[in-house]
XYZ file of C-alpha atoms in Angstrom:
713
model
C 0.000 0.000 0.000
C 1.274 3.571 -0.641
C 3.633 4.998 1.994
C 2.941 8.669 2.802
C 3.464 10.885 5.860
C -0.319 11.103 6.393
C -0.613 7.486 7.612
C 1.630 8.290 10.616
C -0.671 11.008 12.023
C -2.302 10.485 15.443
C -3.751 8.150 16.463
C -1.032 5.838 15.068
C -0.788 2.189 16.292
C 2.380 0.361 15.152
C 0.911 -3.144 15.596
C -2.056 -2.373 13.356
C 0.285 -0.816 10.755
C 2.430 -4.046 10.619
C -0.694 -6.215 10.467
C -2.023 -4.283 7.452
C 1.411 -4.561 5.737
C 1.552 -8.334 6.307
C -2.041 -8.854 5.184
C -1.432 -7.000 1.866
C 1.763 -9.044 1.108
C 1.053 -12.288 -0.881
C 2.101 -15.319 1.230
C 2.556 -13.202 4.291
C -0.822 -13.729 6.008
C -2.992 -16.668 6.961
C -4.882 -16.773 3.682
C -4.550 -20.132 1.953
C -3.457 -21.941 5.120
C 0.039 -22.859 6.314
C 1.111 -24.137 2.835
C 0.659 -20.668 1.308
C 2.870 -18.895 3.886
C 6.129 -17.573 2.309
C 8.573 -16.125 4.901
C 11.140 -15.103 2.287
C 8.589 -13.077 0.386
C 7.541 -11.459 3.655
C 11.142 -10.643 4.631
C 11.786 -9.100 1.255
C 8.649 -6.967 1.577
C 9.769 -5.776 5.047
C 13.249 -4.785 3.736
C 11.767 -2.837 0.787
C 9.261 -1.119 3.028
C 11.973 -0.114 5.534
C 13.960 1.491 2.693
C 10.863 3.434 1.599
C 10.378 4.655 5.154
C 14.029 5.784 5.385
C 13.709 7.746 2.117
C 10.500 9.357 3.361
C 12.181 10.247 6.694
C 15.014 12.035 4.871
C 12.500 14.076 2.823
C 10.596 15.069 5.908
C 13.794 16.048 7.756
C 14.891 18.319 4.865
C 11.463 19.952 4.855
C 11.662 20.554 8.637
C 15.094 22.187 8.358
C 13.824 24.479 5.596
C 10.821 25.539 7.697
C 13.035 26.213 10.760
C 15.312 28.496 8.704
C 12.284 30.378 7.355
C 10.899 30.772 10.915
C 14.201 32.164 12.272
C 14.327 34.720 9.427
C 10.781 35.915 10.099
C 11.504 36.162 13.893
C 14.465 38.498 13.221
C 12.334 40.705 10.958
C 9.548 40.857 13.581
C 12.006 41.809 16.376
C 13.375 44.622 14.223
C 9.851 45.934 13.555
C 9.026 45.857 17.314
C 12.146 47.933 18.104
C 11.110 50.524 15.540
C 7.576 50.700 17.040
C 8.988 51.164 20.578
C 11.059 54.117 19.389
C 7.990 55.657 17.708
C 5.962 55.123 20.924
C 8.591 56.901 23.048
C 8.497 59.917 20.709
C 4.661 59.961 20.813
C 4.641 59.738 24.646
C 7.055 62.671 24.871
C 4.785 64.739 22.618
C 1.755 63.740 24.782
C 3.465 64.953 27.963
C 4.259 68.290 26.368
C 0.642 68.622 25.206
C -0.710 67.721 28.675
C 1.460 70.383 30.317
C 0.211 72.957 27.813
C -3.453 71.963 28.406
C -2.957 72.260 32.188
C -1.488 75.727 31.758
C -4.400 76.838 29.562
C -6.958 75.304 32.006
C -5.410 77.225 34.900
C -5.705 80.448 32.940
C -9.345 79.654 32.042
C -10.236 78.909 35.710
C -8.629 82.142 36.827
C -10.502 84.051 34.142
C -13.761 82.270 35.168
C -13.258 83.276 38.806
C -12.720 86.865 37.741
C -15.853 86.795 35.546
C -17.910 85.224 38.359
C -16.658 87.841 40.799
C -17.955 90.497 38.448
C -21.142 88.626 37.382
C -22.464 87.583 40.813
C -22.859 91.149 42.157
C -24.333 92.092 38.785
C -26.891 89.256 38.992
C -27.755 90.199 42.539
C -28.166 93.804 41.476
C -30.412 92.727 38.574
C -32.470 90.538 40.910
C -32.689 93.305 43.462
C -33.799 95.687 40.735
C -36.547 93.240 39.688
C -37.659 92.828 43.286
C -37.729 96.624 43.690
C -39.815 96.852 40.524
C -42.297 94.287 41.850
C -42.259 95.957 45.267
C -43.139 99.284 43.583
C -46.126 97.605 41.932
C -47.380 96.579 45.398
C -46.583 100.064 46.641
C -48.609 101.607 43.817
C -51.393 99.109 44.401
C -51.517 97.831 40.814
C -49.877 94.513 39.739
C -49.039 94.906 36.043
C -46.255 92.329 35.585
C -47.059 89.253 33.539
C -45.675 87.021 36.254
C -48.576 88.031 38.562
C -51.333 88.074 35.964
C -50.436 84.882 34.041
C -51.656 81.789 35.934
C -49.167 79.569 34.096
C -46.286 81.466 35.733
C -47.419 80.647 39.253
C -44.057 79.016 40.058
C -42.104 82.224 39.240
C -44.696 84.357 41.040
C -44.369 82.130 44.126
C -40.591 82.555 44.139
C -40.896 86.358 43.879
C -43.656 86.742 46.475
C -41.794 84.514 48.905
C -38.721 86.775 48.664
C -40.838 89.942 48.888
C -42.563 88.493 51.965
C -39.192 87.999 53.655
C -38.143 91.573 52.768
C -41.449 92.959 54.025
C -40.837 91.388 57.430
C -37.827 93.701 57.872
C -39.661 96.937 56.989
C -41.056 99.234 59.706
C -44.786 98.754 60.188
C -45.810 102.406 60.555
C -44.507 103.444 57.106
C -45.133 100.235 55.117
C -48.167 98.696 56.805
C -50.296 98.903 53.653
C -47.750 97.340 51.309
C -46.905 94.653 53.882
C -50.596 93.798 54.060
C -50.834 93.558 50.235
C -47.729 91.310 50.026
C -49.077 89.116 52.827
C -52.424 88.851 51.059
C -50.760 87.868 47.771
C -48.532 85.455 49.680
C -51.607 83.804 51.174
C -53.450 83.707 47.808
C -50.509 82.078 46.028
C -50.101 79.601 48.876
C -53.763 78.592 48.554
C -53.436 78.313 44.776
C -50.380 76.074 45.108
C -52.124 73.835 47.636
C -55.156 73.652 45.393
C -52.916 72.813 42.424
C -51.217 70.096 44.514
C -54.618 68.666 45.508
C -55.782 68.562 41.899
C -52.541 66.950 40.737
C -52.879 64.291 43.467
C -56.411 63.475 42.354
C -55.208 63.179 38.756
C -52.264 61.032 39.890
C -49.666 63.395 38.328
C -46.616 62.636 40.469
C -44.245 64.977 38.573
C -46.606 67.970 38.989
C -47.056 67.143 42.682
C -43.264 67.083 43.068
C -42.920 70.515 41.386
C -45.611 72.148 43.524
C -44.281 70.558 46.730
C -40.787 71.887 45.931
C -42.206 75.437 45.545
C -44.310 75.159 48.725
C -41.310 73.905 50.695
C -40.300 77.541 51.432
C -43.839 78.626 52.337
C -45.409 78.499 55.764
C -48.236 76.408 54.351
C -45.963 73.494 53.417
C -47.242 71.506 56.408
C -50.792 72.083 55.165
C -49.745 70.614 51.818
C -48.513 67.504 53.659
C -51.810 67.348 55.595
C -53.794 67.497 52.348
C -51.657 64.714 50.876
C -52.156 62.531 53.963
C -55.902 63.149 54.000
C -56.363 62.305 50.313
C -54.163 59.190 50.606
C -56.633 57.726 53.076
C -59.716 58.277 50.929
C -61.094 54.836 50.056
C -58.205 53.080 51.849
C -60.313 51.319 54.500
C -62.589 48.992 52.584
C -61.783 45.596 54.146
C -62.916 44.164 57.452
C -59.329 44.187 58.744
C -58.384 47.789 59.496
C -54.822 46.808 60.423
C -54.235 45.155 57.066
C -55.752 48.188 55.323
C -53.433 50.509 57.229
C -50.387 48.364 56.368
C -51.279 48.341 52.639
C -51.859 52.123 52.713
C -48.458 52.785 54.302
C -46.696 50.428 51.886
C -48.306 52.225 48.916
C -47.419 55.673 50.238
C -43.871 54.558 51.089
C -43.255 53.735 47.411
C -44.697 57.075 46.262
C -43.659 59.642 48.864
C -39.971 59.724 47.861
C -40.922 60.852 44.351
C -42.942 63.817 45.667
C -41.364 65.279 48.803
C -37.801 66.199 49.651
C -38.286 64.851 53.196
C -40.208 61.569 52.587
C -39.398 60.006 55.977
C -41.027 62.957 57.811
C -44.159 62.796 55.641
C -44.460 59.009 56.106
C -44.030 59.357 59.865
C -46.773 62.004 59.926
C -49.084 59.725 57.927
C -48.507 56.863 60.366
C -49.127 59.193 63.301
C -52.374 60.358 61.677
C -53.501 56.750 61.080
C -52.819 55.818 64.695
C -54.234 58.887 66.423
C -57.421 59.196 64.358
C -58.419 56.006 62.559
C -56.990 53.324 64.854
C -57.820 55.177 68.067
C -61.433 55.554 66.945
C -61.590 51.867 65.994
C -60.119 50.765 69.351
C -62.570 52.979 71.230
C -65.533 51.486 69.337
C -64.343 47.954 70.080
C -63.724 48.472 73.798
C -66.012 51.124 75.260
C -69.296 49.274 74.813
C -68.237 45.870 76.128
C -66.228 47.415 78.992
C -69.469 48.225 80.801
C -71.345 44.955 80.295
C -68.966 42.130 79.300
C -65.577 42.037 81.065
C -64.582 38.785 79.338
C -65.133 40.188 75.847
C -63.503 43.474 76.867
C -60.315 41.716 78.014
C -60.273 39.524 74.917
C -60.714 42.519 72.605
C -58.104 44.549 74.476
C -55.589 41.705 74.234
C -56.293 41.056 70.534
C -56.118 44.730 69.591
C -52.973 45.420 71.588
C -51.138 42.366 70.225
C -52.258 43.321 66.709
C -50.218 46.508 67.135
C -47.518 45.309 69.509
C -43.895 45.461 68.387
C -43.304 42.029 69.945
C -45.137 40.201 67.147
C -43.622 39.754 63.696
C -46.865 39.523 61.709
C -48.669 42.639 62.905
C -48.949 46.242 61.702
C -46.101 47.667 63.783
C -43.584 45.085 62.593
C -44.485 45.922 58.979
C -44.068 49.644 59.687
C -40.629 48.952 61.184
C -39.428 48.150 57.655
C -39.872 51.800 56.555
C -37.466 54.687 56.984
C -39.182 57.054 59.424
C -36.179 59.264 60.066
C -36.180 58.758 63.851
C -35.888 55.965 66.388
C -38.634 53.844 64.822
C -39.193 51.609 67.818
C -39.591 54.502 70.271
C -41.826 56.401 67.818
C -44.202 53.455 67.268
C -44.201 52.507 70.966
C -45.360 56.016 71.888
C -48.151 55.880 69.290
C -49.370 52.497 70.565
C -49.207 53.685 74.166
C -51.180 56.847 73.340
C -54.044 54.691 71.992
C -54.213 52.219 74.869
C -52.984 54.213 77.871
C -56.452 54.869 79.292
C -57.259 51.139 79.084
C -53.919 49.824 80.353
C -53.880 52.041 83.458
C -56.688 50.080 85.127
C -56.268 46.815 83.189
C -55.228 44.715 86.200
C -58.294 45.807 88.199
C -60.591 44.598 85.427
C -58.524 41.404 85.042
C -58.579 40.449 88.726
C -62.260 41.374 89.107
C -63.227 39.233 86.124
C -60.986 36.329 87.197
C -62.511 36.265 90.679
C -66.098 36.320 89.445
C -65.370 33.762 86.714
C -63.577 31.388 89.128
C -66.377 31.689 91.693
C -68.945 30.923 88.964
C -67.023 27.817 87.781
C -66.893 26.442 91.346
C -70.514 27.281 92.123
C -71.692 25.657 88.895
C -69.822 22.471 89.863
C -71.245 22.308 93.401
C -74.725 23.029 92.044
C -74.370 20.094 89.629
C -73.650 17.898 92.672
C -76.612 19.363 94.605
C -74.105 20.282 97.272
C -74.309 23.298 99.534
C -70.797 24.297 100.527
C -70.451 24.293 104.287
C -68.314 26.964 105.853
C -64.986 25.782 107.150
C -64.224 27.498 110.414
C -61.258 29.779 110.787
C -59.599 31.420 113.691
C -58.513 30.214 117.125
C -61.073 27.460 117.737
C -60.525 25.867 114.334
C -56.737 26.064 114.785
C -57.072 24.420 118.231
C -59.235 21.625 116.762
C -56.702 21.098 113.993
C -53.816 20.779 116.464
C -55.735 18.323 118.670
C -56.698 16.259 115.619
C -53.093 16.165 114.389
C -51.709 15.059 117.759
C -54.457 12.695 118.925
C -55.935 11.612 115.591
C -59.396 12.053 117.100
C -62.296 12.915 114.781
C -63.525 16.194 116.236
C -67.128 16.847 115.291
C -69.599 14.525 113.626
C -68.530 12.400 110.656
C -70.106 13.482 107.349
C -71.307 10.908 104.842
C -70.035 12.128 101.452
C -71.569 9.134 99.631
C -68.250 8.487 97.914
C -68.023 12.005 96.439
C -64.540 13.534 96.563
C -65.735 17.049 95.616
C -62.724 17.344 93.332
C -63.158 17.759 89.586
C -60.442 17.745 86.951
C -62.827 19.551 84.607
C -63.201 22.369 87.140
C -59.438 22.462 87.655
C -58.741 22.583 83.909
C -61.260 25.434 83.529
C -59.697 27.401 86.396
C -56.181 26.828 85.076
C -57.246 27.789 81.549
C -58.766 31.039 82.783
C -55.616 31.774 84.792
C -53.364 30.866 81.856
C -55.195 33.388 79.663
C -54.936 35.942 82.474
C -51.148 35.370 82.680
C -50.844 35.821 78.904
C -52.842 39.054 78.994
C -50.870 40.197 82.018
C -47.613 39.585 80.129
C -48.712 41.625 77.109
C -50.746 44.390 78.724
C -48.758 45.168 81.887
C -46.056 47.769 82.048
C -42.693 45.967 82.545
C -42.287 47.597 85.966
C -45.759 46.391 87.064
C -45.596 42.923 85.487
C -44.281 40.935 88.524
C -46.773 42.613 90.882
C -49.709 42.026 88.513
C -48.684 38.402 87.897
C -48.566 37.866 91.660
C -52.127 39.195 91.988
C -53.336 36.712 89.369
C -51.459 33.937 91.174
C -53.089 34.768 94.533
C -56.536 34.468 92.902
C -55.572 31.039 91.532
C -54.406 29.986 94.998
C -57.613 31.289 96.566
C -60.053 29.507 94.260
C -58.127 26.389 93.195
C -56.061 25.557 96.254
C -58.234 26.895 99.080
C -61.818 26.996 97.802
C -61.566 23.717 95.873
C -58.699 21.443 96.947
C -58.556 22.508 100.604
C -62.340 22.386 100.883
C -62.340 18.858 99.428
C -59.631 17.806 101.912
C -61.590 19.240 104.844
C -64.756 17.550 103.624
C -62.844 14.321 103.064
C -61.382 14.489 106.577
C -64.831 15.059 108.023
C -66.083 12.053 106.026
C -63.533 9.606 107.492
C -65.389 7.384 110.008
C -64.000 6.520 113.419
C -61.613 3.581 113.635
C -64.189 1.385 115.407
C -66.854 1.785 112.685
C -68.029 -1.394 110.996
C -68.073 -1.771 107.196
C -66.725 1.778 106.801
C -66.376 3.076 103.227
C -63.003 4.763 102.909
C -63.079 7.386 100.161
C -60.253 9.598 101.388
C -57.699 7.751 99.256
C -59.703 8.815 96.199
C -59.397 12.389 97.445
C -55.632 11.866 97.806
C -55.346 10.525 94.267
C -57.257 13.393 92.686
C -55.605 16.066 94.835
C -52.208 14.711 93.808
C -53.110 14.875 90.100
C -54.546 18.380 90.456
C -51.517 19.684 92.288
C -49.238 18.400 89.522
C -51.287 20.508 87.080
C -51.068 23.507 89.410
C -47.299 23.086 89.735
C -46.911 22.831 85.945
C -48.755 26.105 85.420
C -46.662 27.734 88.132
C -43.465 26.755 86.324
C -44.639 27.284 82.727
C -46.627 30.519 82.967
C -45.894 32.329 86.241
C -42.145 31.786 86.627
C -41.143 33.547 83.359
C -43.048 36.657 84.496
C -41.449 36.952 87.968
C -38.115 35.140 87.613
C -36.005 38.308 87.831
C -38.025 40.197 90.460
C -38.406 40.161 94.272
C -41.887 38.674 93.785
C -40.246 35.336 92.946
C -39.385 34.576 96.569
C -42.862 35.715 97.672
C -44.563 33.357 95.200
C -42.298 30.458 96.113
C -43.014 31.046 99.810
C -46.781 31.135 99.198
C -46.586 27.960 97.144
C -44.528 26.282 99.887
C -47.080 27.254 102.548
C -49.946 25.874 100.436
C -48.067 22.597 99.855
C -47.236 22.220 103.550
C -50.818 22.955 104.574
C -52.194 20.390 102.141
C -49.566 17.779 102.976
C -50.452 18.168 106.643
C -54.124 17.478 105.931
C -53.293 14.637 103.550
C -51.041 13.075 106.191
C -53.798 13.424 108.803
C -56.387 11.908 106.489
C -54.138 9.023 105.422
C -53.255 8.302 109.056
C -56.907 8.190 110.069
C -57.736 6.088 106.993
C -55.041 3.583 107.992
C -56.539 3.466 111.497
C -59.925 2.727 109.927
C -58.370 -0.086 107.874
C -56.843 -1.594 111.021
C -60.185 -1.150 112.805
C -61.921 -2.993 109.967
C -59.393 -5.837 110.266
C -60.086 -5.959 113.995
C -63.822 -6.343 113.302
C -63.121 -9.158 110.839
C -60.855 -10.971 113.309
C -63.289 -10.476 116.192
C -66.207 -11.779 114.149
C -64.506 -14.662 112.352
C -61.767 -15.933 114.714
C -62.939 -18.527 117.281
C -61.026 -19.874 120.258
C -61.543 -23.403 118.993
C -59.603 -22.497 115.809
C -56.322 -22.868 117.691
C -57.454 -25.426 120.272
C -59.708 -27.844 118.369
C -61.688 -30.472 120.248
C -60.532 -33.198 117.863
C -56.816 -32.757 117.188
C -56.851 -35.507 114.575
C -59.701 -34.143 112.486
C -58.500 -30.671 111.368
C -59.142 -30.352 107.629
C -58.486 -26.635 106.940
C -55.156 -25.109 105.811
C -55.794 -21.712 107.449
C -58.619 -20.067 109.350
C -61.579 -18.210 107.805
C -60.564 -15.040 109.667
C -57.146 -15.164 107.981
C -58.714 -15.561 104.526
C -60.994 -12.544 104.973
C -58.291 -10.324 106.498
C -55.838 -11.142 103.685
C -58.477 -10.425 101.034
C -59.259 -7.076 102.699
C -55.553 -6.141 103.010
C -54.803 -6.980 99.372
C -57.702 -4.770 98.276
C -56.447 -1.853 100.382
C -52.850 -2.255 99.157
C -54.033 -2.077 95.557
C -56.070 1.023 96.363
C -53.077 2.731 97.990
C -50.874 1.974 94.967
C -53.486 3.451 92.644
C -53.982 6.549 94.777
C -50.359 7.657 95.191
C -47.081 7.791 93.357
C -43.360 7.744 93.983
C -42.014 7.364 97.494
C -45.400 8.185 99.002
C -46.609 4.686 98.096
C -43.722 3.035 99.966
C -44.120 5.323 102.981
C -47.862 4.645 103.383
C -47.520 0.905 102.695
C -44.746 0.625 105.262
C -46.918 2.362 107.855
C -49.887 0.097 107.025
C -47.618 -2.969 107.077
C -46.216 -2.105 110.516
C -49.724 -1.564 111.905
C -50.952 -4.741 110.228
C -48.115 -6.690 111.847
C -48.825 -5.166 115.263
C -52.517 -6.110 114.942
C -51.766 -9.755 114.045
C -49.072 -9.952 116.750
C -51.471 -8.707 119.441
C -54.296 -10.828 118.036
C -52.288 -14.071 118.245
C -51.449 -13.379 121.871
C -55.144 -13.594 122.842
C -55.364 -17.377 122.331
C -54.057 -20.634 123.814
C -52.595 -23.098 121.312
C -52.615 -26.862 121.201
C -50.106 -28.605 119.008
C -52.479 -28.730 116.017
C -53.727 -25.193 116.796
C -50.136 -23.962 116.730
C -49.670 -25.553 113.312
C -52.789 -23.746 112.109
C -51.483 -20.443 113.553
C -48.236 -20.991 111.622
C -50.290 -21.548 108.449
C -52.237 -18.332 109.126
C -49.039 -16.335 109.648
C -47.556 -17.857 106.489
C -50.614 -16.592 104.616
C -50.247 -13.182 106.286
C -46.578 -13.180 105.253
C -47.558 -14.027 101.661
C -49.964 -11.062 101.809
C -47.134 -8.879 103.195
C -45.017 -9.669 100.099
C -47.511 -7.608 98.040
C -46.366 -4.550 99.974
C -42.849 -4.947 98.501
C -41.459 -3.312 101.647
C -38.441 -5.196 103.130
C -39.173 -4.093 106.710
C -42.765 -5.397 106.609
C -41.652 -8.746 105.189
C -38.941 -8.987 107.850
C -41.491 -8.369 110.623
C -43.727 -11.183 109.357
C -40.717 -13.486 108.936
C -39.911 -12.899 112.592
C -43.554 -13.440 113.573
C -43.551 -16.704 111.626
C -40.442 -17.788 113.529
C -42.118 -16.880 116.833
C -45.116 -19.039 115.926
C -42.765 -22.000 115.589
C -42.333 -21.784 119.365
C -45.971 -22.896 119.660
C -45.284 -26.344 118.171
C -41.586 -27.121 118.737
C -40.773 -30.057 121.051
C -39.983 -28.929 124.631
C -36.463 -30.354 124.419
C -35.701 -28.316 121.265
C -37.187 -25.086 122.578
C -33.925 -23.603 123.785
C -32.201 -24.406 120.492
C -34.990 -22.735 118.451
C -34.914 -19.611 120.662
C -31.217 -19.168 119.919
C -31.793 -19.552 116.148
C -30.848 -16.857 113.634
C -34.238 -15.124 113.481
C -35.010 -15.157 117.226
C -31.579 -14.683 118.785
C -31.823 -10.860 118.815
C -35.322 -10.701 120.293
C -35.980 -9.854 123.926
C -36.319 -12.991 126.086
C -39.640 -11.706 127.485
C -41.144 -11.686 123.964
C -40.053 -15.291 123.414
C -41.371 -16.251 126.851
C -44.742 -14.554 126.192
C -45.225 -16.674 123.057
C -44.222 -19.915 124.790
C -46.741 -19.121 127.553
C -49.512 -19.388 124.917
C -48.901 -23.121 124.556
C -51.519 -25.432 126.148
C -48.730 -27.612 127.566
C -46.843 -24.664 129.089
C -47.514 -25.793 132.690
C -47.631 -29.538 132.148
C -44.325 -29.571 130.265
C -42.807 -27.083 132.733
C -41.562 -24.838 129.905
C -40.973 -21.882 132.240
C -37.700 -23.478 133.332
C -36.181 -22.610 129.938
C -36.548 -18.872 130.688
C -35.607 -18.803 134.383
């Protein structure tokens, strides 16, 4: 195949090139099989092809050398041309510098000449202007205005400029000699001012911003400029309040004016601030008055709600209300202080006595919620005594646990209602929120404390404390039979309610008083309430436990027979434990479950431990009332084992230990006389007083016959 330089251009692969060469050579490839392969022919082709490549390489090399020589020649010519251009550039730069110096010299001369001309022209212009003003002044002096500037309505701008200057000059003239001309100038001044304001008003109605800007610029030097601003503000608000939401209307109005006012007035921030002030002091104040005055007399709840809604709609503390939108504008002053004063001016008469309305409403509302609840229960609240006698009764009851006064049958009613509590807390929560928004920062802790005292009065005293007192009065005496014990239900509900009270204290009151002296006062009041309630709860629980023990005593007295532990036929005892034991254990398990459901935390363990100790003392004293035969002693051990199994439900180690010891003591009723001493020195009984061991051994029927006293002598 033909050998040219083009076949060696990228991408060039040597292996493919050789393969194509071999394939094109007859006898060099695989065509025709192994017999057709001719290595000599292939070698000859390779040698010829290598020679062709060498010849082509020499041609290419000569061509490269020729091109290199040509390139070097052109490079030398280019370098020479660059040197010539550099020399020309240096000459041109030198000429430029000379020209620049000459221009600077001429400019200096021109500036100097200009200063001289201005020094001559300025006094001349002033003289010309003064001459014109004197001419116009003479026309006023003569009483006839002939100049075109005063008679042509299209030249009102020039006339305004002249009359404004004449008005200033007239102020300096003595009144006695120039009173008439001063009066004429003042009259013309006033007429032109009115015409300009009228022109501004018409331009605003036509929406001609450029004309409004021109007239406002002329009026800027007149006394009536503020009236021009007032007219603009008044006309801006025409048809602006068409929606039901006046605050949204006001925000849209201010946003529209903010975009426009900079194109009309030279002091847009002042005009916008005046518009906002006008909106607040006239439109919004009237709206607030309409919303509040009527309901203030007849509906305190609606009044407080409206006051809160309106105030928060304007408050700077919210990001979605009118004030926050106005904060985005340039008002030229301290925006926050400016808006705060406007808001305060609207609401000051309502905020001054806000807390009186709040506390009055909260008291009446709380009293109504409680009364409605007691009416639904057909319950007439009885007065709980106060003063010295009641305090004396309370102290006697706490120390002696005696029920002073007749027991009241509450028919299982706790007189506590979570619905009532939620309603009271909701009302107080709303009061705290209003208090936070509507109170002055200096009055906030004091006002929050007043709301808190009302919550304490109606929730803690009038509801919870009343229920505790009623519950205490409803606890029967410890010797009552089949007594219904509802006080634990009171405990359960009071506990739940107080958790809700504590949560509101932390969530809503604490943030309002955390950095004030009222914090310690609130904490102290809360502590006193808790202590007072805990004292009554403790008293009620203690008396309830006494009633439980009294009930167990009735069961034991009614069901336990002397023959249970000293049967007539020792060989015919078929029961595992006595009927009294079964009923007592069933009663105890029921009460334990009730205690666990009524309390939480460590209180459960504390009350169960107290009940367990009293339960143990009751069984201990009960067992010591009987004499025991051998089989009766075995039955007593079975009873105590059942009592111990019941004591395991308490999950109190001390109670279980007491019944373990009691079980060990009961073994003394059946142990063989010879082993008695060994059992008494056992692990569980070794630490007990010898008199206790002796008292149990004395209960045995064979105590005298077996002469068991000798073991304790």
